[in-house]
């Protein structure tokens, strides 16, 4: 008489389901954590709402000429001019106006300067 069962119990453990759970938890915590080096970027609505808190305006035209408050300035001196213009402001804010054809790295350069100096950046858009 055969009393042994046909199904064998395997003492092996599969780690694939455990790694899936750990990976999902990792993604969840990365998305919900605060990134300390994130830029504080305020995007206005495209319906044309205006603000009265304009402190300094930085404009980049299609020829990569930089203007701080409508004064043309060399790219290397933007940070110095922004520090002078925003000195003593309670909530320093920069309005960034970049033409459509300007590469994003040029706008990110100004945003990086704002991030290093704890300035807020508002990206100006064209109303629809």
JSON list of N, CA and C in Angstrom, two decimals, residues 43-88:
[
{"chain": "A", "resi": 43, "resn": "UNK", "atom": "N", "xyz": [4.08, 78.61, -11.41]},
{"chain": "A", "resi": 43, "resn": "UNK", "atom": "CA", "xyz": [3.64, 78.80, -12.79]},
{"chain": "A", "resi": 43, "resn": "UNK", "atom": "C", "xyz": [2.29, 79.49, -12.80]},
{"chain": "A", "resi": 44, "resn": "UNK", "atom": "N", "xyz": [2.20, 80.65, -13.46]},
{"chain": "A", "resi": 44, "resn": "UNK", "atom": "CA", "xyz": [0.91, 81.33, -13.53]},
{"chain": "A", "resi": 44, "resn": "UNK", "atom": "C", "xyz": [-0.03, 80.62, -14.49]},
{"chain": "A", "resi": 45, "resn": "UNK", "atom": "N", "xyz": [-1.31, 80.82, -14.31]},
{"chain": "A", "resi": 45, "resn": "UNK", "atom": "CA", "xyz": [-2.28, 80.23, -15.21]},
{"chain": "A", "resi": 45, "resn": "UNK", "atom": "C", "xyz": [-2.18, 80.92, -16.55]},
{"chain": "A", "resi": 46, "resn": "UNK", "atom": "N", "xyz": [-2.48, 80.21, -17.58]},
{"chain": "A", "resi": 46, "resn": "UNK", "atom": "CA", "xyz": [-2.36, 80.74, -18.93]},
{"chain": "A", "resi": 46, "resn": "UNK", "atom": "C", "xyz": [-3.54, 81.60, -19.35]},
{"chain": "A", "resi": 47, "resn": "UNK", "atom": "N", "xyz": [-4.50, 81.84, -18.43]},
{"chain": "A", "resi": 47, "resn": "UNK", "atom": "CA", "xyz": [-5.65, 82.66, -18.76]},
{"chain": "A", "resi": 47, "resn": "UNK", "atom": "C", "xyz": [-5.37, 84.14, -18.63]},
{"chain": "A", "resi": 48, "resn": "UNK", "atom": "N", "xyz": [-4.14, 84.50, -18.28]},
{"chain": "A", "resi": 48, "resn": "UNK", "atom": "CA", "xyz": [-3.77, 85.91, -18.26]},
{"chain": "A", "resi": 48, "resn": "UNK", "atom": "C", "xyz": [-3.93, 86.58, -16.92]},
{"chain": "A", "resi": 49, "resn": "UNK", "atom": "N", "xyz": [-3.91, 85.84, -15.83]},
{"chain": "A", "resi": 49, "resn": "UNK", "atom": "CA", "xyz": [-4.01, 86.45, -14.51]},
{"chain": "A", "resi": 49, "resn": "UNK", "atom": "C", "xyz": [-2.68, 87.14, -14.19]},
{"chain": "A", "resi": 50, "resn": "UNK", "atom": "N", "xyz": [-2.73, 88.37, -13.75]},
{"chain": "A", "resi": 50, "resn": "UNK", "atom": "CA", "xyz": [-1.50, 89.11, -13.46]},
{"chain": "A", "resi": 50, "resn": "UNK", "atom": "C", "xyz": [-1.29, 89.22, -11.96]},
{"chain": "A", "resi": 51, "resn": "UNK", "atom": "N", "xyz": [-0.03, 89.43, -11.59]},
{"chain": "A", "resi": 51, "resn": "UNK", "atom": "CA", "xyz": [0.30, 89.59, -10.18]},
{"chain": "A", "resi": 51, "resn": "UNK", "atom": "C", "xyz": [0.90, 90.96, -9.96]},
{"chain": "A", "resi": 52, "resn": "UNK", "atom": "N", "xyz": [0.78, 91.47, -8.76]},
{"chain": "A", "resi": 52, "resn": "UNK", "atom": "CA", "xyz": [1.34, 92.77, -8.42]},
{"chain": "A", "resi": 52, "resn": "UNK", "atom": "C", "xyz": [2.63, 92.65, -7.63]},
{"chain": "A", "resi": 53, "resn": "UNK", "atom": "N", "xyz": [3.20, 91.47, -7.53]},
{"chain": "A", "resi": 53, "resn": "UNK", "atom": "CA", "xyz": [4.37, 91.26, -6.71]},
{"chain": "A", "resi": 53, "resn": "UNK", "atom": "C", "xyz": [5.66, 91.20, -7.53]},
{"chain": "A", "resi": 54, "resn": "UNK", "atom": "N", "xyz": [5.67, 91.82, -8.69]},
{"chain": "A", "resi": 54, "resn": "UNK", "atom": "CA", "xyz": [6.87, 91.77, -9.53]},
{"chain": "A", "resi": 54, "resn": "UNK", "atom": "C", "xyz": [7.99, 92.57, -8.89]},
{"chain": "A", "resi": 55, "resn": "UNK", "atom": "N", "xyz": [9.06, 91.89, -8.58]},
{"chain": "A", "resi": 55, "resn": "UNK", "atom": "CA", "xyz": [10.23, 92.55, -8.03]},
{"chain": "A", "resi": 55, "resn": "UNK", "atom": "C", "xyz": [11.29, 92.77, -9.09]},
{"chain": "A", "resi": 56, "resn": "UNK", "atom": "N", "xyz": [11.67, 91.69, -9.77]},
{"chain": "A", "resi": 56, "resn": "UNK", "atom": "CA", "xyz": [12.70, 91.78, -10.80]},
{"chain": "A", "resi": 56, "resn": "UNK", "atom": "C", "xyz": [12.26, 90.94, -11.98]},
{"chain": "A", "resi": 57, "resn": "UNK", "atom": "N", "xyz": [12.50, 91.46, -13.16]},
{"chain": "A", "resi": 57, "resn": "UNK", "atom": "CA", "xyz": [12.17, 90.75, -14.39]},
{"chain": "A", "resi": 57, "resn": "UNK", "atom": "C", "xyz": [13.46, 90.34, -15.09]},
{"chain": "A", "resi": 58, "resn": "UNK", "atom": "N", "xyz": [13.57, 89.05, -15.46]},
{"chain": "A", "resi": 58, "resn": "UNK", "atom": "CA", "xyz": [14.70, 88.55, -16.24]},
{"chain": "A", "resi": 58, "resn": "UNK", "atom": "C", "xyz": [14.14, 88.08, -17.57]},
{"chain": "A", "resi": 59, "resn": "UNK", "atom": "N", "xyz": [14.67, 88.63, -18.66]},
{"chain": "A", "resi": 59, "resn": "UNK", "atom": "CA", "xyz": [14.20, 88.29, -19.99]},
{"chain": "A", "resi": 59, "resn": "UNK", "atom": "C", "xyz": [15.34, 87.68, -20.79]},
{"chain": "A", "resi": 60, "resn": "UNK", "atom": "N", "xyz": [15.03, 86.61, -21.51]},
{"chain": "A", "resi": 60, "resn": "UNK", "atom": "CA", "xyz": [16.00, 85.98, -22.42]},
{"chain": "A", "resi": 60, "resn": "UNK", "atom": "C", "xyz": [15.37, 85.98, -23.80]},
{"chain": "A", "resi": 61, "resn": "UNK", "atom": "N", "xyz": [16.03, 86.66, -24.76]},
{"chain": "A", "resi": 61, "resn": "UNK", "atom": "CA", "xyz": [15.46, 86.70, -26.11]},
{"chain": "A", "resi": 61, "resn": "UNK", "atom": "C", "xyz": [16.06, 85.60, -26.98]},
{"chain": "A", "resi": 62, "resn": "UNK", "atom": "N", "xyz": [15.60, 85.54, -28.22]},
{"chain": "A", "resi": 62, "resn": "UNK", "atom": "CA", "xyz": [16.01, 84.45, -29.11]},
{"chain": "A", "resi": 62, "resn": "UNK", "atom": "C", "xyz": [17.50, 84.49, -29.45]},
{"chain": "A", "resi": 63, "resn": "UNK", "atom": "N", "xyz": [18.14, 85.64, -29.33]},
{"chain": "A", "resi": 63, "resn": "UNK", "atom": "CA", "xyz": [19.58, 85.76, -29.59]},
{"chain": "A", "resi": 63, "resn": "UNK", "atom": "C", "xyz": [20.41, 85.50, -28.34]},
{"chain": "A", "resi": 64, "resn": "UNK", "atom": "N", "xyz": [19.77, 85.00, -27.28]},
{"chain": "A", "resi": 64, "resn": "UNK", "atom": "CA", "xyz": [20.39, 84.71, -25.99]},
{"chain": "A", "resi": 64, "resn": "UNK", "atom": "C", "xyz": [20.98, 85.95, -25.33]},
{"chain": "A", "resi": 65, "resn": "UNK", "atom": "N", "xyz": [20.30, 87.07, -25.51]},
{"chain": "A", "resi": 65, "resn": "UNK", "atom": "CA", "xyz": [20.64, 88.29, -24.80]},
{"chain": "A", "resi": 65, "resn": "UNK", "atom": "C", "xyz": [19.81, 88.31, -23.52]},
{"chain": "A", "resi": 66, "resn": "UNK", "atom": "N", "xyz": [20.47, 88.65, -22.42]},
{"chain": "A", "resi": 66, "resn": "UNK", "atom": "CA", "xyz": [19.83, 88.66, -21.11]},
{"chain": "A", "resi": 66, "resn": "UNK", "atom": "C", "xyz": [19.53, 90.09, -20.70]},
{"chain": "A", "resi": 67, "resn": "UNK", "atom": "N", "xyz": [18.35, 90.29, -20.15]},
{"chain": "A", "resi": 67, "resn": "UNK", "atom": "CA", "xyz": [17.93, 91.60, -19.68]},
{"chain": "A", "resi": 67, "resn": "UNK", "atom": "C", "xyz": [17.43, 91.47, -18.25]},
{"chain": "A", "resi": 68, "resn": "UNK", "atom": "N", "xyz": [17.91, 92.30, -17.35]},
{"chain": "A", "resi": 68, "resn": "UNK", "atom": "CA", "xyz": [17.41, 92.38, -15.99]},
{"chain": "A", "resi": 68, "resn": "UNK", "atom": "C", "xyz": [16.73, 93.73, -15.86]},
{"chain": "A", "resi": 69, "resn": "UNK", "atom": "N", "xyz": [15.41, 93.72, -15.66]},
{"chain": "A", "resi": 69, "resn": "UNK", "atom": "CA", "xyz": [14.60, 94.94, -15.63]},
{"chain": "A", "resi": 69, "resn": "UNK", "atom": "C", "xyz": [14.85, 95.81, -16.86]},
{"chain": "A", "resi": 70, "resn": "UNK", "atom": "N", "xyz": [14.79, 95.19, -18.02]},
{"chain": "A", "resi": 70, "resn": "UNK", "atom": "CA", "xyz": [14.94, 95.83, -19.33]},
{"chain": "A", "resi": 70, "resn": "UNK", "atom": "C", "xyz": [16.31, 96.44, -19.58]},
{"chain": "A", "resi": 71, "resn": "UNK", "atom": "N", "xyz": [17.30, 96.11, -18.78]},
{"chain": "A", "resi": 71, "resn": "UNK", "atom": "CA", "xyz": [18.68, 96.53, -19.03]},
{"chain": "A", "resi": 71, "resn": "UNK", "atom": "C", "xyz": [19.48, 95.33, -19.48]},
{"chain": "A", "resi": 72, "resn": "UNK", "atom": "N", "xyz": [20.08, 95.44, -20.67]},
{"chain": "A", "resi": 72, "resn": "UNK", "atom": "CA", "xyz": [20.86, 94.31, -21.19]},
{"chain": "A", "resi": 72, "resn": "UNK", "atom": "C", "xyz": [22.09, 94.08, -20.30]},
{"chain": "A", "resi": 73, "resn": "UNK", "atom": "N", "xyz": [22.35, 92.81, -20.03]},
{"chain": "A", "resi": 73, "resn": "UNK", "atom": "CA", "xyz": [23.44, 92.47, -19.13]},
{"chain": "A", "resi": 73, "resn": "UNK", "atom": "C", "xyz": [24.11, 91.21, -19.64]},
{"chain": "A", "resi": 74, "resn": "UNK", "atom": "N", "xyz": [25.38, 91.07, -19.32]},
{"chain": "A", "resi": 74, "resn": "UNK", "atom": "CA", "xyz": [26.14, 89.89, -19.69]},
{"chain": "A", "resi": 74, "resn": "UNK", "atom": "C", "xyz": [25.68, 88.70, -18.85]},
{"chain": "A", "resi": 75, "resn": "UNK", "atom": "N", "xyz": [25.70, 87.50, -19.43]},
{"chain": "A", "resi": 75, "resn": "UNK", "atom": "CA", "xyz": [25.20, 86.30, -18.76]},
{"chain": "A", "resi": 75, "resn": "UNK", "atom": "C", "xyz": [25.94, 86.03, -17.45]},
{"chain": "A", "resi": 76, "resn": "UNK", "atom": "N", "xyz": [27.23, 86.32, -17.38]},
{"chain": "A", "resi": 76, "resn": "UNK", "atom": "CA", "xyz": [28.03, 86.04, -16.19]},
{"chain": "A", "resi": 76, "resn": "UNK", "atom": "C", "xyz": [27.66, 86.92, -15.00]},
{"chain": "A", "resi": 77, "resn": "UNK", "atom": "N", "xyz": [27.03, 88.08, -15.24]},
{"chain": "A", "resi": 77, "resn": "UNK", "atom": "CA", "xyz": [26.74, 89.03, -14.17]},
{"chain": "A", "resi": 77, "resn": "UNK", "atom": "C", "xyz": [25.29, 89.00, -13.71]},
{"chain": "A", "resi": 78, "resn": "UNK", "atom": "N", "xyz": [24.53, 88.01, -14.17]},
{"chain": "A", "resi": 78, "resn": "UNK", "atom": "CA", "xyz": [23.11, 87.96, -13.79]},
{"chain": "A", "resi": 78, "resn": "UNK", "atom": "C", "xyz": [22.94, 87.81, -12.28]},
{"chain": "A", "resi": 79, "resn": "UNK", "atom": "N", "xyz": [23.69, 86.89, -11.68]},
{"chain": "A", "resi": 79, "resn": "UNK", "atom": "CA", "xyz": [23.54, 86.65, -10.25]},
{"chain": "A", "resi": 79, "resn": "UNK", "atom": "C", "xyz": [23.87, 87.89, -9.43]},
{"chain": "A", "resi": 80, "resn": "UNK", "atom": "N", "xyz": [24.91, 88.61, -9.81]},
{"chain": "A", "resi": 80, "resn": "UNK", "atom": "CA", "xyz": [25.30, 89.83, -9.09]},
{"chain": "A", "resi": 80, "resn": "UNK", "atom": "C", "xyz": [24.20, 90.88, -9.20]},
{"chain": "A", "resi": 81, "resn": "UNK", "atom": "N", "xyz": [23.65, 91.05, -10.40]},
{"chain": "A", "resi": 81, "resn": "UNK", "atom": "CA", "xyz": [22.59, 92.04, -10.59]},
{"chain": "A", "resi": 81, "resn": "UNK", "atom": "C", "xyz": [21.31, 91.67, -9.83]},
{"chain": "A", "resi": 82, "resn": "UNK", "atom": "N", "xyz": [21.01, 90.38, -9.82]},
{"chain": "A", "resi": 82, "resn": "UNK", "atom": "CA", "xyz": [19.82, 89.94, -9.08]},
{"chain": "A", "resi": 82, "resn": "UNK", "atom": "C", "xyz": [19.99, 90.16, -7.58]},
{"chain": "A", "resi": 83, "resn": "UNK", "atom": "N", "xyz": [21.18, 89.91, -7.07]},
{"chain": "A", "resi": 83, "resn": "UNK", "atom": "CA", "xyz": [21.42, 90.15, -5.64]},
{"chain": "A", "resi": 83, "resn": "UNK", "atom": "C", "xyz": [21.27, 91.62, -5.30]},
{"chain": "A", "resi": 84, "resn": "UNK", "atom": "N", "xyz": [21.77, 92.50, -6.19]},
{"chain": "A", "resi": 84, "resn": "UNK", "atom": "CA", "xyz": [21.63, 93.94, -5.96]},
{"chain": "A", "resi": 84, "resn": "UNK", "atom": "C", "xyz": [20.16, 94.36, -6.01]},
{"chain": "A", "resi": 85, "resn": "UNK", "atom": "N", "xyz": [19.44, 93.86, -7.01]},
{"chain": "A", "resi": 85, "resn": "UNK", "atom": "CA", "xyz": [18.05, 94.30, -7.20]},
{"chain": "A", "resi": 85, "resn": "UNK", "atom": "C", "xyz": [17.12, 93.75, -6.12]},
{"chain": "A", "resi": 86, "resn": "UNK", "atom": "N", "xyz": [17.40, 92.57, -5.59]},
{"chain": "A", "resi": 86, "resn": "UNK", "atom": "CA", "xyz": [16.50, 91.96, -4.62]},
{"chain": "A", "resi": 86, "resn": "UNK", "atom": "C", "xyz": [16.98, 92.09, -3.18]},
{"chain": "A", "resi": 87, "resn": "UNK", "atom": "N", "xyz": [18.01, 92.88, -2.98]},
{"chain": "A", "resi": 87, "resn": "UNK", "atom": "CA", "xyz": [18.54, 93.07, -1.63]},
{"chain": "A", "resi": 87, "resn": "UNK", "atom": "C", "xyz": [17.50, 93.75, -0.74]},
{"chain": "A", "resi": 88, "resn": "UNK", "atom": "N", "xyz": [17.25, 93.17, 0.42]},
{"chain": "A", "resi": 88, "resn": "UNK", "atom": "CA", "xyz": [16.33, 93.77, 1.38]},
{"chain": "A", "resi": 88, "resn": "UNK", "atom": "C", "xyz": [14.87, 93.44, 1.13]}
]
